[in-house]
PDB file of C-alpha atoms in Angstrom:
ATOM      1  CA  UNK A   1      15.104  -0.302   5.849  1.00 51.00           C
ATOM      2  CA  UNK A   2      13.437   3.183   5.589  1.00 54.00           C
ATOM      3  CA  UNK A   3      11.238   4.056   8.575  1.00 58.00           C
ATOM      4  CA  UNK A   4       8.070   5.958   8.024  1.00 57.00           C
ATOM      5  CA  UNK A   5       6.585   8.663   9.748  1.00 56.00           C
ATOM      6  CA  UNK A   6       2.946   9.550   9.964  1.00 51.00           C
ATOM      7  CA  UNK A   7       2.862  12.137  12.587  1.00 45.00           C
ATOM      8  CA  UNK A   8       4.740  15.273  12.738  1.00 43.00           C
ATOM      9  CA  UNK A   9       5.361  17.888  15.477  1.00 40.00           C
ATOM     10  CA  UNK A  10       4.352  21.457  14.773  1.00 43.00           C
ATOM     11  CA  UNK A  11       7.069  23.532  16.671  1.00 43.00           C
ATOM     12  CA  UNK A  12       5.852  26.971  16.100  1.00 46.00           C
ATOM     13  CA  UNK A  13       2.547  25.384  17.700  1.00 41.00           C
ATOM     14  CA  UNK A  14       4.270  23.282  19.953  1.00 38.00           C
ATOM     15  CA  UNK A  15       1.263  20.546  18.955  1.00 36.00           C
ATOM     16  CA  UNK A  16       1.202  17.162  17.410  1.00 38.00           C
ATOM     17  CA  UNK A  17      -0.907  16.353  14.830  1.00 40.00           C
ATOM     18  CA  UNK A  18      -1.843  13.488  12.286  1.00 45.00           C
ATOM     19  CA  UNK A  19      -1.913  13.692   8.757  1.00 59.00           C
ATOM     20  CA  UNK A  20      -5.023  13.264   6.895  1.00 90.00           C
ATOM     21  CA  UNK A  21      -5.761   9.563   6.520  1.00 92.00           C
ATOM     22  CA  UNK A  22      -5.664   9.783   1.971  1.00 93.00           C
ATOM     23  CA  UNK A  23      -1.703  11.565   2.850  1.00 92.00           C
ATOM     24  CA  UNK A  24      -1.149   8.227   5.151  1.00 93.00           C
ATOM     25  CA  UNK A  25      -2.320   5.840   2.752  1.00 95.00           C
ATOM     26  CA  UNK A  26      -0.121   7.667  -0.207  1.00 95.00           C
ATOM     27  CA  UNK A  27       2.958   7.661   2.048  1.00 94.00           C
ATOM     28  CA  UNK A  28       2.373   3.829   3.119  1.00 95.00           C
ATOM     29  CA  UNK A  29       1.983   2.880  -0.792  1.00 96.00           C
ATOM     30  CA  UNK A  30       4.696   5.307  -2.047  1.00 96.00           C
ATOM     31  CA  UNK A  31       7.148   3.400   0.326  1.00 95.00           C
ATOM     32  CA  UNK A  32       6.481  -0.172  -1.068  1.00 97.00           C
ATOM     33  CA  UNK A  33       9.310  -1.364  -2.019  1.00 97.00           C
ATOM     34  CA  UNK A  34       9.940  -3.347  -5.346  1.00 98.00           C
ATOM     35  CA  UNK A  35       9.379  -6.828  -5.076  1.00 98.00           C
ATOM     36  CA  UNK A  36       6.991  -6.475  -2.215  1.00 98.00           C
ATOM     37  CA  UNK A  37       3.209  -6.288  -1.310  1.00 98.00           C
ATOM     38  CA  UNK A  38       0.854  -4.888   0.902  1.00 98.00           C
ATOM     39  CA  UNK A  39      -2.609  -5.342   1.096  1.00 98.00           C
ATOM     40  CA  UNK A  40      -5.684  -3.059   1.439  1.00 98.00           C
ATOM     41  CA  UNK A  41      -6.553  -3.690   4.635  1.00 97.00           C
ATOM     42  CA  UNK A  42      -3.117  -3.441   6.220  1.00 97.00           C
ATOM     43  CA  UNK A  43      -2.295   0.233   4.301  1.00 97.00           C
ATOM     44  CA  UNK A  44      -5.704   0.962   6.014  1.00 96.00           C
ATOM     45  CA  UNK A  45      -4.671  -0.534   9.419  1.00 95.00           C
ATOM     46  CA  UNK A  46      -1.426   1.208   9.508  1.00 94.00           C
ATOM     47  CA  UNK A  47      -2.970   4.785   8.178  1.00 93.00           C
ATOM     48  CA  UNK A  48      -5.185   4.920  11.145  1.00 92.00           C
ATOM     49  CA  UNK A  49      -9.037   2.964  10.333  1.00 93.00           C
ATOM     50  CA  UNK A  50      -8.544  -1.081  11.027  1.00 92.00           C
ATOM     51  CA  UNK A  51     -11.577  -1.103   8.412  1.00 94.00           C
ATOM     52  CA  UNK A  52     -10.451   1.079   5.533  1.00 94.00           C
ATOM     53  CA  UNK A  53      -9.724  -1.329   3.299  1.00 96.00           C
ATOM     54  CA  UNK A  54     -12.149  -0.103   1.056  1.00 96.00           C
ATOM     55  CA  UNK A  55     -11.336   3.713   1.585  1.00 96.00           C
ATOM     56  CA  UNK A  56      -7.617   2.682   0.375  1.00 97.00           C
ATOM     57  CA  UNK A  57      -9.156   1.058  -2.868  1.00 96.00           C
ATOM     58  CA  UNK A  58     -10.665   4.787  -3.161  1.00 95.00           C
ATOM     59  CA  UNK A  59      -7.229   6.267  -2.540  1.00 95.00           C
ATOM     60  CA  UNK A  60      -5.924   3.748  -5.322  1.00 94.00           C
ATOM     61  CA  UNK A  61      -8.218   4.941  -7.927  1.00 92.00           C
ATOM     62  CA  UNK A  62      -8.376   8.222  -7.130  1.00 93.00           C
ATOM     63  CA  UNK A  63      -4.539   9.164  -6.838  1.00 92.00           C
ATOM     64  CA  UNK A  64      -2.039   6.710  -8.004  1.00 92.00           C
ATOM     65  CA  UNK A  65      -1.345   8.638 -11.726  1.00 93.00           C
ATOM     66  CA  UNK A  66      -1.496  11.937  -9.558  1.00 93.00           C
ATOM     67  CA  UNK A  67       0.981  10.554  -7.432  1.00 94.00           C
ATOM     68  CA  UNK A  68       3.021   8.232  -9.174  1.00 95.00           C
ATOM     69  CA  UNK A  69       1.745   5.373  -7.009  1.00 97.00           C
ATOM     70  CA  UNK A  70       3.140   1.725  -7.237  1.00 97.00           C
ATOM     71  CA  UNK A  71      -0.603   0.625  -7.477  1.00 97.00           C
ATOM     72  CA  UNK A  72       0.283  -2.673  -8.720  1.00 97.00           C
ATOM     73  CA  UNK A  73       1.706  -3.436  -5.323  1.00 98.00           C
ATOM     74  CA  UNK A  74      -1.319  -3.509  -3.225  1.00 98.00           C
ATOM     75  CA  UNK A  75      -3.619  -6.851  -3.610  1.00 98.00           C
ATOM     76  CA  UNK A  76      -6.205  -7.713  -1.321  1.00 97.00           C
ATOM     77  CA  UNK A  77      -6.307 -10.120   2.012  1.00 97.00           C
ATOM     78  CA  UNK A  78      -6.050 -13.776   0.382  1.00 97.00           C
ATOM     79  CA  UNK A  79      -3.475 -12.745  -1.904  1.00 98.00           C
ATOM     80  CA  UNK A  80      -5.080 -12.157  -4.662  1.00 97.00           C
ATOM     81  CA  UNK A  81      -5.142  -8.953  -7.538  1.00 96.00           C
ATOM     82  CA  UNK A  82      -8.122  -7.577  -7.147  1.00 92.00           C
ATOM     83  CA  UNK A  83      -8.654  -5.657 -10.044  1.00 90.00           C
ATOM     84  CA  UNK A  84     -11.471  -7.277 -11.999  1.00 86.00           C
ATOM     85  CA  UNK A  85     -11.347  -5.216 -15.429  1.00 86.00           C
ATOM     86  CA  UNK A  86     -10.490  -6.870 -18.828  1.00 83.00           C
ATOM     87  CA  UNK A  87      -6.490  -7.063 -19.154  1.00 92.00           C
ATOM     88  CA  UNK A  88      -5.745  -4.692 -15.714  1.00 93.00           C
ATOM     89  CA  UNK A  89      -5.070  -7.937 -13.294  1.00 94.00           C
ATOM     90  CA  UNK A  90      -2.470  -9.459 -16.123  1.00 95.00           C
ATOM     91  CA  UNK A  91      -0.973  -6.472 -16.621  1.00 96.00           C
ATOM     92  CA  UNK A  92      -0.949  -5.830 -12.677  1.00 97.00           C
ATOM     93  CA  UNK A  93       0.553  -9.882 -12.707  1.00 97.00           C
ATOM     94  CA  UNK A  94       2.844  -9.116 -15.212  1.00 97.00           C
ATOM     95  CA  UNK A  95       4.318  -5.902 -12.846  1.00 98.00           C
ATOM     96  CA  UNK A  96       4.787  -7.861 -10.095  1.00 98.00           C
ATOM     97  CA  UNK A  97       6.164 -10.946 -12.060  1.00 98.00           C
ATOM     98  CA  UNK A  98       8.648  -8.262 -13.365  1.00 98.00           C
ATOM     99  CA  UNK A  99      10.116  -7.372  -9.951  1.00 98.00           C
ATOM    100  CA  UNK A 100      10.456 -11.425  -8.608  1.00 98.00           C
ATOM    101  CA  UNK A 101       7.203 -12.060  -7.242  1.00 98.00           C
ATOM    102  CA  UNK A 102       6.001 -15.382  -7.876  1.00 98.00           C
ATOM    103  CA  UNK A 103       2.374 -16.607  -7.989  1.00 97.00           C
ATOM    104  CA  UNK A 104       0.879 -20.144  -6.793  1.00 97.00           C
ATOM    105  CA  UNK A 105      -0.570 -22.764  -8.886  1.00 96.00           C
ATOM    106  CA  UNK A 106      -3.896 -21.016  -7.474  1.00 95.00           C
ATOM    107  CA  UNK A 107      -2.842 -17.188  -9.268  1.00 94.00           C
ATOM    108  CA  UNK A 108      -1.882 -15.968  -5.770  1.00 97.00           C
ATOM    109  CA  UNK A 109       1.359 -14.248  -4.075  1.00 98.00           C
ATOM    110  CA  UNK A 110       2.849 -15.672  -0.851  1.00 98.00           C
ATOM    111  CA  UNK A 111       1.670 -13.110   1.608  1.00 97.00           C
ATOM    112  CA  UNK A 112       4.362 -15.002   3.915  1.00 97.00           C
ATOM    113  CA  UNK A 113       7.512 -14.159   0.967  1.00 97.00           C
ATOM    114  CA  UNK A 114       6.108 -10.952  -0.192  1.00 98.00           C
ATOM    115  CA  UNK A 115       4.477  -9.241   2.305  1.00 98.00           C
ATOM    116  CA  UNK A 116       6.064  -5.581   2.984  1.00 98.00           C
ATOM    117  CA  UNK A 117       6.104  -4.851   6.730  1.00 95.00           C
ATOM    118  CA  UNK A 118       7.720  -1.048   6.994  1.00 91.00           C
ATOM    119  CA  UNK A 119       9.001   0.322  10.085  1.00 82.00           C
ATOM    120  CA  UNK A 120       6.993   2.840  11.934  1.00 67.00           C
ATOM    121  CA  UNK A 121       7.990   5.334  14.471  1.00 46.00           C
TER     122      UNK A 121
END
């Protein structure tokens, strides 16, 4: 499994610094793998702010063509898509269906199963 690295030593410097939470949050997402999840509020956990859920939803919308995000990876705490626009959440289903995620009788993903838990250092 691929560790990822969110801080970086500058030698020439000889200091340590973080990267800016939005680089974090694209790192943590670009490093999904397929057939796994993550939700909001554990990309904003491991980026740095326990509460950014909602600054990661920013990140989403903002970034993910820029980047080439896996946006249909991230879902929110219960499990669920949280994308509430006509025909986004099945298409966003229909993604994850695609790479062996399976949903409950109540349209959610086993957080247990599915969850992605990367490797930090």
């Amino acid at each position: 499994m691929k560790k990822l690295r969110y801080w970086q030593t500058d030698r020439k410097k000889g200091a340590s610094y973080l990267d800016s939470f939005t680089e974090r949050v694209i790192n943590i997402i670009q490093h999904i793998p397929s057939g796994k999840v993550m939700t909001y509020g554990q990309i904003g956990q491991l980026a740095g702010s326990p509460r950014g859920a909602r600054q990661v939803v920013r990140i989403l919308h903002s970034s993910s063509k820029k980047h080439d995000l896996p946006w249909h990876r991230v879902i929110n705490a219960k499990g669920e898509i949280g994308i509430k626009a006509e025909g986004a959440a099945e298409h966003q289903k229909a993604m994850l269906e695609s790479e062996g995620i399976t949903f409950t009788e109540r349209n959610t993903i086993d957080l247990e199963a599915f969850r992605y838990h990367p490797d930090i250092f």
